[in-house]
Every structure is written in C-alpha cells, then in structure tokens.
XYZ file of C-alpha atoms in Angstrom:
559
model
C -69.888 53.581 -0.733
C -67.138 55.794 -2.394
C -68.027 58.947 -3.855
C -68.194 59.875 -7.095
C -64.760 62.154 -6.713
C -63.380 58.949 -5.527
C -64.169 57.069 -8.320
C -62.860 59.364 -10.948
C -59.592 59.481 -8.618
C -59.305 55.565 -8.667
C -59.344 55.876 -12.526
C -57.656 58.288 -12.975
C -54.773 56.171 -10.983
C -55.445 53.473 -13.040
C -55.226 55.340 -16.354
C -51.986 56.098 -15.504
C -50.546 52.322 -14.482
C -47.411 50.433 -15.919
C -49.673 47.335 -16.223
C -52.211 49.770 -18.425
C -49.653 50.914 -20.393
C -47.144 47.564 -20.919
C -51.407 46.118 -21.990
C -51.882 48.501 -24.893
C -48.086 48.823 -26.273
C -48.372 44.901 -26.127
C -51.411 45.441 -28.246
C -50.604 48.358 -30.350
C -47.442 46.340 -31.157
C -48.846 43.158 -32.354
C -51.358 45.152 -34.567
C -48.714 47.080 -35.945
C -46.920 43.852 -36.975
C -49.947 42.444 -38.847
C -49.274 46.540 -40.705
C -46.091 45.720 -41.619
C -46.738 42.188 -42.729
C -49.676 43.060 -44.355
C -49.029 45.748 -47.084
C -51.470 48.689 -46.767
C -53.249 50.115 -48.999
C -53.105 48.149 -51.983
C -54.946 47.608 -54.554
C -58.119 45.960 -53.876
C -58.496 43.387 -56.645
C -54.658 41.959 -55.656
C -56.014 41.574 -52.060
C -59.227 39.498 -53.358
C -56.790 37.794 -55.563
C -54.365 36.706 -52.488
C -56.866 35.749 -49.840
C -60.231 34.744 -51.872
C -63.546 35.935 -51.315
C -63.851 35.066 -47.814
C -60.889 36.175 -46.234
C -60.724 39.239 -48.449
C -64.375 40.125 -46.829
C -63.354 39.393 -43.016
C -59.777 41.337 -43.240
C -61.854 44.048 -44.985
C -64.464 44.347 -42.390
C -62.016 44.319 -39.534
C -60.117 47.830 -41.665
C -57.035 45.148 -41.759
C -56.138 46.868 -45.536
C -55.994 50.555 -44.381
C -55.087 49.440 -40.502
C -54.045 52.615 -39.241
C -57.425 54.443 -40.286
C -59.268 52.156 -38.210
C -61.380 53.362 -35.193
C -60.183 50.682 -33.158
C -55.925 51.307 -33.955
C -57.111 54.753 -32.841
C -58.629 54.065 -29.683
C -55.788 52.445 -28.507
C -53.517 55.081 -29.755
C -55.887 57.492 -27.554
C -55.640 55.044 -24.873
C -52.032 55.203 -24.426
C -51.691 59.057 -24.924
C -53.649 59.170 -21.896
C -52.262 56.757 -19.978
C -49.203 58.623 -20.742
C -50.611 61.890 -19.830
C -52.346 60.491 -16.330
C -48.694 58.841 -15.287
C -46.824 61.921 -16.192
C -49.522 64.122 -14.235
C -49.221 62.065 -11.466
C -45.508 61.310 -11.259
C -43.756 64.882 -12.609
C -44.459 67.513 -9.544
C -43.003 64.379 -7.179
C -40.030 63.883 -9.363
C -39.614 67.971 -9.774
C -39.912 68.469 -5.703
C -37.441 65.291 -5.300
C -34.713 67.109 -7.711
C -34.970 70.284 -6.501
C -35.247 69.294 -2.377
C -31.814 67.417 -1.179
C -32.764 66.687 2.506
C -29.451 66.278 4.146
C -30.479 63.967 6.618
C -31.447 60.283 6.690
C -33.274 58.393 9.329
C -31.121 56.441 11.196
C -33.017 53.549 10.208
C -32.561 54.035 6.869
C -29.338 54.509 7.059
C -28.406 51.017 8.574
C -30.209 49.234 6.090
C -27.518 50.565 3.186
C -25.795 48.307 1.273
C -22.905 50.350 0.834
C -22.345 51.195 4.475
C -18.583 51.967 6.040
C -17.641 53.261 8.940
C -14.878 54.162 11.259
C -13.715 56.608 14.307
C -11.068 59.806 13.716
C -9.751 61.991 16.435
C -11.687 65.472 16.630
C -8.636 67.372 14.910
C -8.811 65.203 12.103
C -12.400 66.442 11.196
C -12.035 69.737 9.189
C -9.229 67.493 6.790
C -11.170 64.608 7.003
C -14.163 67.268 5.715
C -11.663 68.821 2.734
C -10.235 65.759 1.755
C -13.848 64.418 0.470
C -14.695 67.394 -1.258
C -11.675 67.142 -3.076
C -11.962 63.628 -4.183
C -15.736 64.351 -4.911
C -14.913 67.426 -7.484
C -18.130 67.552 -9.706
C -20.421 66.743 -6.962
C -22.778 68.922 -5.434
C -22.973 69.409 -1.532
C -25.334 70.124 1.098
C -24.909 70.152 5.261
C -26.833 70.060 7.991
C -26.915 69.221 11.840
C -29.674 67.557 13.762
C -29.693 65.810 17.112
C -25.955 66.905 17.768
C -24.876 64.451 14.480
C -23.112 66.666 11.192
C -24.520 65.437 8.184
C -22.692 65.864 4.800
C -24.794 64.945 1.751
C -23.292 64.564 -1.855
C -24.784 64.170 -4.929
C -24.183 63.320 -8.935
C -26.474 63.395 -11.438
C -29.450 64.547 -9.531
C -31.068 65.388 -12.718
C -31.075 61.862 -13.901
C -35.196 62.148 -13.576
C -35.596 64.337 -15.919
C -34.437 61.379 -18.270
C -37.605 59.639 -16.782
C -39.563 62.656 -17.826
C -38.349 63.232 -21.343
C -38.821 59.236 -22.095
C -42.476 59.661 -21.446
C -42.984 62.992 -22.484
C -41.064 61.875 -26.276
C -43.318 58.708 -26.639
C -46.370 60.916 -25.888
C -45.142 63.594 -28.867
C -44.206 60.537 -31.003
C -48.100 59.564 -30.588
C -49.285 63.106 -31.061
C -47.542 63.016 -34.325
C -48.609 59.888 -35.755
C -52.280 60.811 -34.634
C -51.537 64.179 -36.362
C -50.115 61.960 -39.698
C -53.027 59.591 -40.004
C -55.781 62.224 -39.191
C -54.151 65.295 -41.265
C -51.591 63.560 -43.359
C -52.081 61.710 -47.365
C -50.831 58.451 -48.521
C -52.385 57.194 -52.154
C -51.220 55.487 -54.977
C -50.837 57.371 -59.028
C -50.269 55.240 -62.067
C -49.460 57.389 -64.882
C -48.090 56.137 -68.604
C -44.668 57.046 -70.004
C -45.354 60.829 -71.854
C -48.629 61.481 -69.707
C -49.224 63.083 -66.402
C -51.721 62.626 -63.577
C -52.605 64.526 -60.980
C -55.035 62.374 -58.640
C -54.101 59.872 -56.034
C -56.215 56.744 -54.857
C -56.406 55.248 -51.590
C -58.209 53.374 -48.938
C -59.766 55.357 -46.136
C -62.711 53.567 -43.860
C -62.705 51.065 -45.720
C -63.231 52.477 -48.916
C -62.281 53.683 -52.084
C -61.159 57.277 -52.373
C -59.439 59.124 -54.398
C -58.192 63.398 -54.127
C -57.214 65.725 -56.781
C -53.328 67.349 -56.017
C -52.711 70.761 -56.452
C -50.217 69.729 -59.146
C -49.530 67.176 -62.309
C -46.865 65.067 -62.301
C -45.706 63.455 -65.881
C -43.701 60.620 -66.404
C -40.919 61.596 -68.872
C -39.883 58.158 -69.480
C -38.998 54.895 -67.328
C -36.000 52.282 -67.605
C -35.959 48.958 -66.003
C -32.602 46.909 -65.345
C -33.468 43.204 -64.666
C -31.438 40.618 -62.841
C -30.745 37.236 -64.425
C -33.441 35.688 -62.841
C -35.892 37.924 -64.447
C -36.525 39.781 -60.874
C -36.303 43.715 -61.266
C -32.884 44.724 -60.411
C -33.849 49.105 -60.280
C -36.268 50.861 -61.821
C -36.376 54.690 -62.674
C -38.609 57.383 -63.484
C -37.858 60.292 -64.814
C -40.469 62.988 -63.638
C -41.428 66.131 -64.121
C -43.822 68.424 -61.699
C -46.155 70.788 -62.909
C -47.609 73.561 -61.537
C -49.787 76.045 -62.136
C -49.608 75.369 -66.104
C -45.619 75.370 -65.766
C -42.990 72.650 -65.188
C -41.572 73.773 -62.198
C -39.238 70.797 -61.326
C -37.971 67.547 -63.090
C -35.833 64.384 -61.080
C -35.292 61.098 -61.699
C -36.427 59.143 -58.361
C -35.623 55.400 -57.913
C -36.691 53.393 -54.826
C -36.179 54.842 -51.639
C -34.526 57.910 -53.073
C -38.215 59.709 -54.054
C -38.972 63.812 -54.633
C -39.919 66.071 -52.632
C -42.607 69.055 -53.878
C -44.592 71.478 -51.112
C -44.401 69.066 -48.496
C -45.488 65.808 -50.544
C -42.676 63.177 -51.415
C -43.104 61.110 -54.664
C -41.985 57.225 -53.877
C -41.087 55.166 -56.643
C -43.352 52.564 -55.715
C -44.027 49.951 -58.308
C -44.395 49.906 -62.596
C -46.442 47.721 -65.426
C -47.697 48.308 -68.799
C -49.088 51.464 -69.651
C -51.384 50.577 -72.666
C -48.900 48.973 -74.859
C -49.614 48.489 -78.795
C -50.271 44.839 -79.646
C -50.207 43.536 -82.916
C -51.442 39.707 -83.106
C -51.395 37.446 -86.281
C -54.931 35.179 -85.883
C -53.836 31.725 -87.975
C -57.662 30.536 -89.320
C -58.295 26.582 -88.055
C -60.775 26.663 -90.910
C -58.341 24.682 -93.069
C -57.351 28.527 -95.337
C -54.358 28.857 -94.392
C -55.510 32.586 -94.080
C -53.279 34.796 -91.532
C -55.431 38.010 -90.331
C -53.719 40.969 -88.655
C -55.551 42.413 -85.310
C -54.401 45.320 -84.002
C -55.148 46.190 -80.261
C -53.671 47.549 -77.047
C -53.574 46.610 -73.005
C -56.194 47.318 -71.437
C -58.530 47.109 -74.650
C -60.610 44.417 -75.840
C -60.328 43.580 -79.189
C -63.764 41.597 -81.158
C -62.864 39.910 -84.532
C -66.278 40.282 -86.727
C -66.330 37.304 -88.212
C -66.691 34.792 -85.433
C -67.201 37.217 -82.615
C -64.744 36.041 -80.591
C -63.151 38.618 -78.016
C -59.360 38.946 -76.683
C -59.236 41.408 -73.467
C -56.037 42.228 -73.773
C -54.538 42.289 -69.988
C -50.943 42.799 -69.613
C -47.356 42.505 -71.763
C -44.349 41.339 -70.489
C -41.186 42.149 -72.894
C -39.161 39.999 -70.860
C -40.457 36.530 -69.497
C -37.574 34.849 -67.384
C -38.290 30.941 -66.593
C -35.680 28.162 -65.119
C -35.529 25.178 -67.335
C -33.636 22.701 -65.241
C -35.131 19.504 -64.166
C -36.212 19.119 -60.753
C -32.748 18.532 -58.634
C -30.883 20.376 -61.174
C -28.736 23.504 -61.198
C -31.132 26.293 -62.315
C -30.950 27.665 -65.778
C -32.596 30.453 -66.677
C -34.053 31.369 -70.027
C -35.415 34.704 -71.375
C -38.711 33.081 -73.320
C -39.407 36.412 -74.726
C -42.133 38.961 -75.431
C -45.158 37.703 -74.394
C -48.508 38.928 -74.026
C -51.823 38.255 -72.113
C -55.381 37.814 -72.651
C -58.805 36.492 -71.805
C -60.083 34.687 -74.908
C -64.433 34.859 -75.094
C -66.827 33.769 -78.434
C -69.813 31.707 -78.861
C -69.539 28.202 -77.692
C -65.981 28.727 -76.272
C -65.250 28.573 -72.322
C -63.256 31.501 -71.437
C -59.733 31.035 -70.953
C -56.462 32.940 -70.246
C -54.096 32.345 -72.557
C -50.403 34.300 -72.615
C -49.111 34.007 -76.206
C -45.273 34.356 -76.778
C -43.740 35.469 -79.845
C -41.195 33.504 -80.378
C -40.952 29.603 -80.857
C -39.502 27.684 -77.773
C -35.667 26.749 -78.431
C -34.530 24.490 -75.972
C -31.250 23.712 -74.262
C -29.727 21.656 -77.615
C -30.739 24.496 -79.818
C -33.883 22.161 -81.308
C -36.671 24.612 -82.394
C -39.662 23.060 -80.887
C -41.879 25.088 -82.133
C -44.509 27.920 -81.493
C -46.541 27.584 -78.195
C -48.382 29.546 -75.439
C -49.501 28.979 -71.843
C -53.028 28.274 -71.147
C -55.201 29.196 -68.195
C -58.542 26.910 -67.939
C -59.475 28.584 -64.778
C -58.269 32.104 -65.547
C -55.689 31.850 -62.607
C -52.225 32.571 -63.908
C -50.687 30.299 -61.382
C -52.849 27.331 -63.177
C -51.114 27.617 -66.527
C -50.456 24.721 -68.828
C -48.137 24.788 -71.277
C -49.250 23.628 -74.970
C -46.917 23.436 -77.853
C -48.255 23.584 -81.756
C -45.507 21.574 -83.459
C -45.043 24.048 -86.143
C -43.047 27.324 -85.692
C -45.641 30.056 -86.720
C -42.994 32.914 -86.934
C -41.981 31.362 -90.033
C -45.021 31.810 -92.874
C -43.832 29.055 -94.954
C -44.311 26.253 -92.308
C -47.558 27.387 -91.720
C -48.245 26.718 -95.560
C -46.305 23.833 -95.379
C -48.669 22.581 -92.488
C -51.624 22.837 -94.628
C -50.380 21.213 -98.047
C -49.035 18.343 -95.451
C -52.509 17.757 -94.518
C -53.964 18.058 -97.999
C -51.526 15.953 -99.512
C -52.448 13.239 -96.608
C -56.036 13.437 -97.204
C -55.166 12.334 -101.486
C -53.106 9.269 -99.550
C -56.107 7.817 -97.631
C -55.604 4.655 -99.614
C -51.682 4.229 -98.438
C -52.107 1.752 -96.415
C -48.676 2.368 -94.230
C -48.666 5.427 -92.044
C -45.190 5.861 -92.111
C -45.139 5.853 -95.799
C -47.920 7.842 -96.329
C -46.576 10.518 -93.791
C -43.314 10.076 -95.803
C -44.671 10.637 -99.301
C -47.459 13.214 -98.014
C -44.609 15.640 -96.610
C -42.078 15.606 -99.669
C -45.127 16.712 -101.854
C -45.430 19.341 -99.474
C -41.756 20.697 -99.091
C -41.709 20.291 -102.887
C -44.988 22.557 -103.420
C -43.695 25.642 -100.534
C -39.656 25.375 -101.415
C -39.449 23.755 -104.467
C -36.758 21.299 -105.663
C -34.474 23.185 -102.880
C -34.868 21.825 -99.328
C -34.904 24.030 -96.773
C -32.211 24.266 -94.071
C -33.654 22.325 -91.016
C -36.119 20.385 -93.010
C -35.737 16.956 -90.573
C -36.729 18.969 -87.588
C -39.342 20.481 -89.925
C -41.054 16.975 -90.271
C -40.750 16.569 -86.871
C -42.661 19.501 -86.095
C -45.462 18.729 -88.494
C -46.166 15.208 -87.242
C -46.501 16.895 -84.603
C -48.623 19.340 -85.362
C -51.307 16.974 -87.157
C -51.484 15.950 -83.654
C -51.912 19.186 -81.498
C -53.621 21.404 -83.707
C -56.966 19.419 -84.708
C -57.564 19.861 -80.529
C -57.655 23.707 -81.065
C -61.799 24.153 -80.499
C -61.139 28.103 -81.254
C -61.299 29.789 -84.854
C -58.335 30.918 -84.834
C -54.695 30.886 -82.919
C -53.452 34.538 -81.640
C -49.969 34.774 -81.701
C -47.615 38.228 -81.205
C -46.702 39.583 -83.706
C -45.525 42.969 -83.036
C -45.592 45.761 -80.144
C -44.564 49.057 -78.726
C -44.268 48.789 -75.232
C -44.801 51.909 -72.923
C -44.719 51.101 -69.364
C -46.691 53.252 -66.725
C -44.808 54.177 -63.191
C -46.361 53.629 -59.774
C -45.721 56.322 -57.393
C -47.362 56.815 -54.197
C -47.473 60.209 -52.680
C -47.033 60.959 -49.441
C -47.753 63.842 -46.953
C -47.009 63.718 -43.501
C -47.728 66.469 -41.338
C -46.740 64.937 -38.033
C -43.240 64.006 -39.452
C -41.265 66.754 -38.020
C -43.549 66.076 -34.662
C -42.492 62.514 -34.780
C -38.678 63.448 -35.338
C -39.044 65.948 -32.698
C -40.199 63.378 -30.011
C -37.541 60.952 -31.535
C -34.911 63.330 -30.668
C -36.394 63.942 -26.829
C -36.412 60.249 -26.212
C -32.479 59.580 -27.666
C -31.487 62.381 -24.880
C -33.825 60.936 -22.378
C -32.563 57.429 -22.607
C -29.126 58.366 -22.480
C -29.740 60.610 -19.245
C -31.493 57.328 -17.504
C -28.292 54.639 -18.464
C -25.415 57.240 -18.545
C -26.643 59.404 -15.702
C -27.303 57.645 -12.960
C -28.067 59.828 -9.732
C -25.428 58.950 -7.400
C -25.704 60.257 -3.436
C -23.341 59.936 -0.917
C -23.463 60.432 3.121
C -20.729 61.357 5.537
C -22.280 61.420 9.120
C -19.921 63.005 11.929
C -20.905 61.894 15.000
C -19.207 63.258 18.346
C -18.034 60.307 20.787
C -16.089 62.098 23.501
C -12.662 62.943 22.186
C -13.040 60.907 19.155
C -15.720 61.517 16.049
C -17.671 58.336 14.575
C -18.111 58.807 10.923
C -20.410 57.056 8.757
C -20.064 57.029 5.417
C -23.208 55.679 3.088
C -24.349 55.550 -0.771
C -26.688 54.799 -3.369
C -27.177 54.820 -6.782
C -30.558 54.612 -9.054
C -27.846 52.316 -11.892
C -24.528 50.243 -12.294
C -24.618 49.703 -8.392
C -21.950 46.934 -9.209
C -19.217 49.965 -10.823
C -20.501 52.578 -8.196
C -19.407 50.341 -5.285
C -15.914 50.013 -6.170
C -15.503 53.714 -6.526
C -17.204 53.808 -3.210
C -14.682 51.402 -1.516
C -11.475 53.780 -3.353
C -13.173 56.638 -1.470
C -13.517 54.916 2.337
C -9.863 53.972 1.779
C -8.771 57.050 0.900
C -10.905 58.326 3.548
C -10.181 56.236 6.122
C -6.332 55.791 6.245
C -5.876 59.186 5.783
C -4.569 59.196 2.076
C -2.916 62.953 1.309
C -5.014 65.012 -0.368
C -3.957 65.247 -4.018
C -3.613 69.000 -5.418
C-alpha cells in the first residue's frame, strides 16, 4: 500500500500534467466564450426580458450574468495556476541544470541513432586545421572539449538558452492568471446612468448573483450629450461631455466617445450606452365622449401621469425623438422613413386592459405624399415586439379636422332618414366643411373626406376615454457609463509582455548542437560529425550538409 508521502507525490505529478492543463484551458475557454457571447453585467430586467422567466432563473442560478464572479470560473482559474505552478516546480531546476551543464560527450549509441550523421577519415596533420576551420565557420557558437576512451570530442552549441523561452511561456500565463484573479477579486466594474446637467456618483453591478451597488470617491456630471444617427436610424457615435468632481471641485472635464473613455485615479469612464433622462411630455387627450373637448396633460419619463376625471393612468416609459422604420414591401429595395417623435406608455383605468401604446406626433405621410392621418402603435400584450399599427383617419395635429370630425357625425345623425349612404355621407360632410371653414374650402379637402369616412370607422372601436397624442417635449437624454478599475491590469500587461519574448525565444531560438568526434585510426583520424536541433530541423539540415562539405573537402578557411 503506498504511503501517504507517496500519494501526495503522485498528485502532485499529476497537478502538474499537459493532459491537466490542455482539460481546464479547454474548459476555462469554452466558459469564457459563453462571457463574451453573453454580455455581463447587464441590467437585470433586459436579461428577464431576453430569455423569459425560466431561462432568466437557470442562467441566474448557474452566476452565467456576472460569470467571472462565480465560485466555479474561480476554481478553475485556481486549478490552472497550480497546475502551472506544480509543472514549473517540477520541470525548471531540470531545464536550469540542462542549460547550464554541456556534457561534451555522447554515448556511442546515441550517437548512431542521429539523423544528421556524416562522417569521413583525414590524415593526422590535417586535424588542428580541420579543428580551426569549424570554429571559424561556427562564429557565434559556443564550444566545449573533452576526451574519453582515447576519442576527442568537440561539442558546439546555439541557442542553448532557448529553454528559458519554455520557462517564461509558463511563468507569463501564470502572471496573466495572477492578474485577472487580482482584477476580479480587487478590481470594480458597474454601470452609472446620470441625466444631461446632473451628476452621480454611485455605480451598480452584479456580484454573487446580486444586486450591488458602491459609492465613488468622486461625482461625475454629464455636461451635455449629442447623438449622430445613421440613415437607418442605428446610432452612428455618441458623446458625452463630462466633467469629474472632486472633493467639492471640478477637477477635470473630457468628452469620451466609445472606446476612447477617461481616465481619473485609476478608474476609466467607458461610454457605454444612452436613453432618456426624464424627458418633458406634453400630450393632448382628444375626449371620445362626443365634446370635441382637447385636454392638455403634462408629464415626464419615468412618471405616471392619472387624469381625475376617469382615472385612467399613462406610465410614461421612454421617448424616442427619432423613430427610423423601412417602408418597402416585402422583396423591395428598403426605404427608410424618419416617423418622428414618438413617445411610450402603459395605458391603465377602470374597465380597460392594460396596453402599451407608443403615440407619434405627427400624422403618417406615405411614399405619394397622401396624409393618412394620425395613428399610433399598439401593444395588447405589453411586448414592444407585438405592436400593431392602428390608424384614426383624421389628422389630429390639425384642430380643425378634429372639429370637423365631430360636426360630420352630428350632421349624419340629422340624415338618418337619407336613405342612400353615399348621399347622406355626401350631404353630411359639406354641412360640416361649411360649419369649420366656411364658404372657403380648405386646401386638401378630398383627402379630408377620405380621412373622415374613415374615421367614422376606426374611432367608434376606441373603448378608452380619451386618445393621447404628443404634443410637445423637451428631450434630455441620460449617458451610460460604466466604470472600471482594474488592479491586475498592469499585472496582466506585465505577463503579456513575458510571454511575447518567451514565444519568440521557443520559434526563433531554437537550440542547435553540433558534434565533431576525432577518433585515432593508425595514421589516419575518423571524424564524426553529428547534430540536432529542438526546431526547423528541415532549414538546420541544409546548413548542416554546407558545413560537412566544407569540412570534408577541405574548403579554405575564409578570413
């Protein structure tokens, strides 16, 4: 039965294995991927929004959203570190006594089994040129001699250091790990949201699982924030415009776009992401009580506004200035159209199922320049990605159609007994235009008809009090930064740079050694000339076979 020293030797062997360490960087790899694929750190209602209850629940559970936190991505990290440090325990006094100790000789058995093997007889005389001739072609290298059992051995070597490349690959990966261990144990990485004109000065982020959040030793405010927008409507660069304060004092101001953030004691401010920072909404609320009356409702993001009179609620919950949609057909070109402010909310009241509505300001104008009309997008299941358009007929930005709607439908109901639709329709809607414009028709008035034919149609469906539309806004966006502070950086670049100058001693160093064996025959001297190399054995032996001819014939030694 082996002993208990035994049995800490045996792991300790294993500990520091290829096959251990290949295992967890295959591991540590993979889980790294599902990192980078996954973003970290987010906000947790966009994760329950993307994956669902379910999924949202196992991913959390498993530390998936903060990955690098975990205690299992840690155990492996601590895993590999000391696999790392077994191997290089094990390996580095071998590889240190192998550099340092050229043993001249070589077993004759050995020897023979070279592939790059040459050999050939000289006269004795010949020996001592034979002997300056190869240190001369071999400048650079470094010799050693020795005799043993009546044979003169001549060893030669290049790049005898080349181990240390083996070393400093290991010993860089093993810093590298130290410093990420030292980043993710030591090191901050949260998310601020603060409004154009305000400042902040606490961070949020995930840790175990949970929700925390740490007060900086400094405010940052947001000066002001710009957007540029590509034609598609997708954000073409957005800046901030920050200043840091410290200590009561403004100590440093910088715009910072993405990827080019600011840097304060040691923390670096990433432009990470922007929205609406409480905007100022101002809605018109057109009564479907047959009044005609147009209320004003005044209200911001974020807020909820409650209108007294039929208690119905709009949360307010985000304002787009720009709203970017393609309008081609399916199997068209794309054409995109700027629809627009527009803004969101949840709509709530008595009786009403709750809906999500986004409400745009202006009337949709299609591709022939036809006003169609006022309209909104509607949201049964509160899911954005379920909205429905639905289009009023009438164009509510102009006050005199919605009048014009109204005395239509009055002036319908005093035709009930015209019998004809058409005519009644016909009949009802010049008393109309002739009560809201007068004896002057209005530029437009044929599309206007159109419209309220419509309209008749679409707006008796309504089952709210009243229809919020945009009105007016001033729009102040908020910046996303996320603050970082990474101790182990400089520990990480450190090992970065050891591995570079490790690598390139393994592939452009390659320890090269070289045997010349004198071996008395009677008059005449049988020499032996063998190498090998640890890389490029392919380059190595043609420089090998220049040397034995050189060598062999006799070539004059170059001065």
């Amino acid at each position: 039965m082996p002993s208990f020293a035994d049995l800490l030797k045996n792991l300790w062997t294993r500990l520091g294995s290829m096959s251990l360490a290949i295992i967890l960087l295959v591991v540590l790899s993979v889980a790294s991927v599902i990192g980078t694929v996954l973003l970290q750190n987010q906000d947790q209602t966009d994760y329950l929004q993307q994956f669902g209850p379910l999924w949202y629940w196992v991913f959390r559970s498993l530390g998936l959203f903060d990955m690098y936190h975990t205690w299992w991505f840690l155990s492996l990290l601590g895993f590999l570190m000391l696999s790392l440090s077994a191997c290089l325990w094990r390996n580095v006094p071998r590889m240190l006594k192998e550099m340092r100790g050229r043993k001249a000789t070589l077993p004759e058995k050995t020897f023979k089994h070279m592939q790059m093997l040459q050999q050939w007889r000289i006269s004795a005389n010949e020996r001592e040129t034979l002997e300056k001739q190869l240190r001369h072609e071999l400048r650079g290298w470094e010799f050693v001699t020795a005799e043993a059992e009546g044979q003169h051995y001549i060893r030669a070597d290049k790049g005898r250091w080349n181990k240390w490349g083996y070393i400093s690959v290991h010993t860089a990966i093993l810093i590298i790990l130290i410093g990420g261990m030292i980043s993710v144990e030591f090191g901050i990485r949260g998310n601020m949201s603060v409004p154009e004109g305000q400042s902040a000065n606490s961070i949020s982020f995930l840790k175990g699982g949970q929700d925390k959040t740490m007060t900086m030793p400094f405010s940052v405010r947001c000066n002001s924030f710009s957007i540029q927008f590509f034609p598609t409507g997708a954000p073409k660069e957005f800046r901030s415009n920050l200043t840091i304060i410290d200590g009561g004092k403004e100590v440093l101001t910088k715009d910072i776009i993405v990827n080019e953030p600011l840097y304060y004691k040691g923390v670096r401010i990433y432009q990470a992401s922007f929205g609406d920072g409480g905007s100022a909404i101002g809605l018109k609320l057109y009564h479907l009580d047959g009044s005609a009356e147009i209320s004003q409702a005044k209200t911001k993001v974020y807020k909820t506004y409650t209108d007294q009179a039929t208690g119905v609620t709009l949360e307010i919950t985000d304002f787009k200035p720009f709203n970017v949609e393609n309008l081609a057909n399916p199997g068209e070109p794309k054409d995109f159209k700027n629809l627009g402010p527009a803004v969101e909310f949840v709509m709530r009241g008595p009786g009403l199922k709750p809906v999500k509505v986004k409400s745009f300001m202006n009337p949709f104008v299609g591709r022939d320049g036809v006003n169609r009309g006022s309209f909104m997008l509607v949201s049964l299941t509160g899911d954005a990605k379920d909205y429905q358009p639905f289009s009023f007929g009438i164009d509510l930005t102009n006050p005199q159609e919605w009048q014009l709607f109204h005395d239509f439908m009055r002036e319908l109901a005093q035709r009930s007994d015209v019998k004809d639709p058409k005519q009644r329709n016909l009949e009802a809607f010049k008393a109309a235009l002739t009560d809201v414009f007068g004896d002057k028709r209005p530029e437009g008035f044929q599309q206007m008809a159109e419209r309220m034919l419509q309209a008749i149609q679409m707006l008796p469906q309504i089952p709210w009090p009243f229809i919020p539309m945009l009105d007016d806004f001033d729009q102040v966006y908020y910046t996303g930064l996320q603050l970082a502070e990474d101790p182990g950086m400089n520990v990480v670049w450190a090992g970065s740079a050891i591995l570079v100058i490790g690598l390139c001693l393994m592939f452009y160093m390659p320890h090269r050694k070289l045997w010349l064996v004198l071996k008395p025959e009677g008059d005449a001297i049988q020499v032996s000339l063998a190498a090998m190399t640890t890389r490029n054995a392919m380059a190595f032996e043609q420089t090998f076979n220049a040397l034995f001819t050189k060598l062999a014939k006799g070539t004059p030694t170059q001065a």
